[in-house]
Amino acid sequence: MKNIENLILKMSSIVLFLFILIALVLIGRNPISGYELSVYEAISPLTWAFLITAIIGGIAITVHQAHKADSERGSWWKVGLSLILLSNLIIIMLPFLRGYAFSDFGDHLSHLGIVNNVIQTGNLPTGLVYPITHNLISEFSLISNISTMDLMHLTGPIFYLLFVLSTYFLSKEILHQRAAILATVSSTVLFCYFYVEVFPMGFAFITFPLIFLLYFKAVKRNSISLRSLLIILVVLMAFFHPVASFMLTLALVVMELSRFLYNRMSITKSQSSVSSPTLMQRISMTLPLISFIVLMLWVWNNFWVWESSVAGTFRWFHGELLQTPMMEQATEAFATLIARLNLQFPDLLELSVRLYGHIFIYLVLSLIAIFLLVRNRTSLSLISRRSILSFSCFFLVVVLIQLVDYVRPVTILSSGRIIYLVIALFPPLVGLALYQISGIEPKGVEATQNFQPRSGKSKLARGIVVISIITFCSLIGIFRTYSSPLIYLPNPGVTYMEVAGKSWLLNYANPEIQLTGVKAPALHRFRDALMGLQAPCPKWDRYVDPHFNYEQYQGLGESFVTDKYLPLSEGDKLCYTELWAKAGRFTRDDFVRLERDSSVNKLYSNGETDIWYVRGEAQAK
């Protein structure tokens, strides 16, 4: 029976790896020929079928092996995990594999500009308070001789792999092996957009599992070497990102103070007898204090950046966590878009699932795991249970901050981006919940009187439920990785043709003349990446009126008092003529009429990007 099972696993794994190889070949033979409104539609359904089948197969193999006893498991779960990781790496590297210049036109480009500045000058730009990410990319580029543009595509995938790896070792430390395997496969879900672009705060958050791993190891073993390494990482976190350092300080305080909780919980006499007083009763604030002092010194070092005031410091943190005015504008714009697109309740419900379905499911599973822990209904040893409860206390604090601030901001430190920390903390708790749901039989020290053996059919049904949950969340993550018409947003990828158009505008435009457009062109981001952080750049004025105001005037120039530049890309046109056509803001006829407008002149065109010069003809009031 065992030989037949191994043969099935071997044959299945070979077929699934071949699927991944075929998908990679198909992607390589289908490079971009111009801007694509949707990355998903640009790739053949067969390619997606191969990749998704490999992911589902990997999930099934991993969950199947998690049910096996340690002596029977072998390394097949690693094969299943490899199938998932390889498939997901291909997905998050699609812009690079298919020939996009950049995966995004936002902060990603400014970070490239900072990296180039570090390499060219050997110095950090003034005001950069999270330099570690940029320094790492710069050093790796110099050592490996890989261009910074290519490394910008690779940085997110590297941090993704580090996150999965550190999650496994953390879960193995605070859970038992089978739950750790389920936690690891749970961590492969593509939650975060910064897997495909550079985002220092997000990268800092997903290193928390590594720091918590060292923390729990140091607490259990009281090792000087582990504590020394832990202190180094805690100190470095302030330079990785101050917000992450602040949250790490909070985490260390919460987990240290949570030891009081253990003394209040109902523990049996037998458990009390094996309890270690040095393990959980001794509380030390040394590590949180070190973290806080380093963070404050780093803030003080950049005091002039924050306008030499405490209020300025708070404003900076506020901007990093959530720009409230920007969010209000975005919410209002999105509400307007929904109204114009005439989205009904079923459409909004479907959109919510596409955007947040996997987050909601993982949150529910995490809360289930915490409930089972508090009720002592898990098959964990005392030490493991105490560790995961300490971890859970911080998780609950972060979730509470996130939820309360969504409803009513309680401080200036609004928590919009803290969701990425919540996501980084999900896997161990989700793994524990899935372990309990799957009905895996514990053994030895893991067994408790609360466990009741399951029948073969019950185990199979529960295993299918676990596979289905992870698969469903993985599918949402896959089709949420990139903005697309699936969520009523355009693909943010940047083609080399668009780069050429923006480069021409930066080189030849008069920086004193402002920009207008149907969408904000983020020209200063291209400036940072292509010309440097201090190069002159035309400033953004405002959006052009709907239909270029042709309903009121004969020419676009009559809408402006002063001259303007009007950059138009193929993506801009597709957004309004296809993606948001129901909004009725611009039509194909509007763009055709622009070509005949005597108040504008076309300065540049490469077939995908046009640069227009609008002569202001309106009388100043």
PDB file of C-alpha atoms in Angstrom, residues 1 3 64 88 128 160 172 180 188 207 210 212 217 247 263 274 277-278 283 295 424 432 476 478 511 525 541 561 606:
ATOM      1  CA  MET A   1       0.000   0.000   0.000  1.00  0.00           C
ATOM      2  CA  ASN A   3       4.659   1.585  -2.342  1.00  0.00           C
ATOM      3  CA  HIS A  64      -2.000  14.803   2.780  1.00  0.00           C
ATOM      4  CA  ASN A  88       3.479  31.525  -7.197  1.00  0.00           C
ATOM      5  CA  LEU A 128      15.381  58.716   4.031  1.00  0.00           C
ATOM      6  CA  TYR A 160       8.247  36.259  -0.221  1.00  0.00           C
ATOM      7  CA  LYS A 172       7.796  24.582  14.100  1.00  0.00           C
ATOM      8  CA  ALA A 180       3.716  23.791  11.295  1.00  0.00           C
ATOM      9  CA  THR A 188       2.118  30.782   0.551  1.00  0.00           C
ATOM     10  CA  THR A 207      10.387  39.768   8.719  1.00  0.00           C
ATOM     11  CA  LEU A 210      12.008  35.606  11.868  1.00  0.00           C
ATOM     12  CA  PHE A 212       9.602  36.061  16.790  1.00  0.00           C
ATOM     13  CA  LYS A 217      14.027  30.298  21.013  1.00  0.00           C
ATOM     14  CA  MET A 247       5.056  47.885  16.264  1.00  0.00           C
ATOM     15  CA  ASN A 263      -0.739  32.727  35.962  1.00  0.00           C
ATOM     16  CA  VAL A 274       6.023  20.783  34.869  1.00  0.00           C
ATOM     17  CA  PRO A 277       9.434  29.381  36.503  1.00  0.00           C
ATOM     18  CA  THR A 278      12.361  30.677  34.477  1.00  0.00           C
ATOM     19  CA  ILE A 283       9.438  39.126  32.838  1.00  0.00           C
ATOM     20  CA  LEU A 295      13.817  54.039  17.602  1.00  0.00           C
ATOM     21  CA  ALA A 424       2.196  38.512   8.367  1.00  0.00           C
ATOM     22  CA  LEU A 432      -3.290  25.625  14.162  1.00  0.00           C
ATOM     23  CA  ILE A 476      -8.368  34.914  -4.470  1.00  0.00           C
ATOM     24  CA  ILE A 478      -3.665  34.951  -7.335  1.00  0.00           C
ATOM     25  CA  PRO A 511       9.312  72.451 -15.965  1.00  0.00           C
ATOM     26  CA  ARG A 525       7.943  59.001 -10.008  1.00  0.00           C
ATOM     27  CA  ASP A 541      -2.193  70.721 -11.976  1.00  0.00           C
ATOM     28  CA  VAL A 561      -5.903  80.118 -18.756  1.00  0.00           C
ATOM     29  CA  ASN A 606       5.513  56.510 -30.213  1.00  0.00           C
TER      30      ASN A 606
END
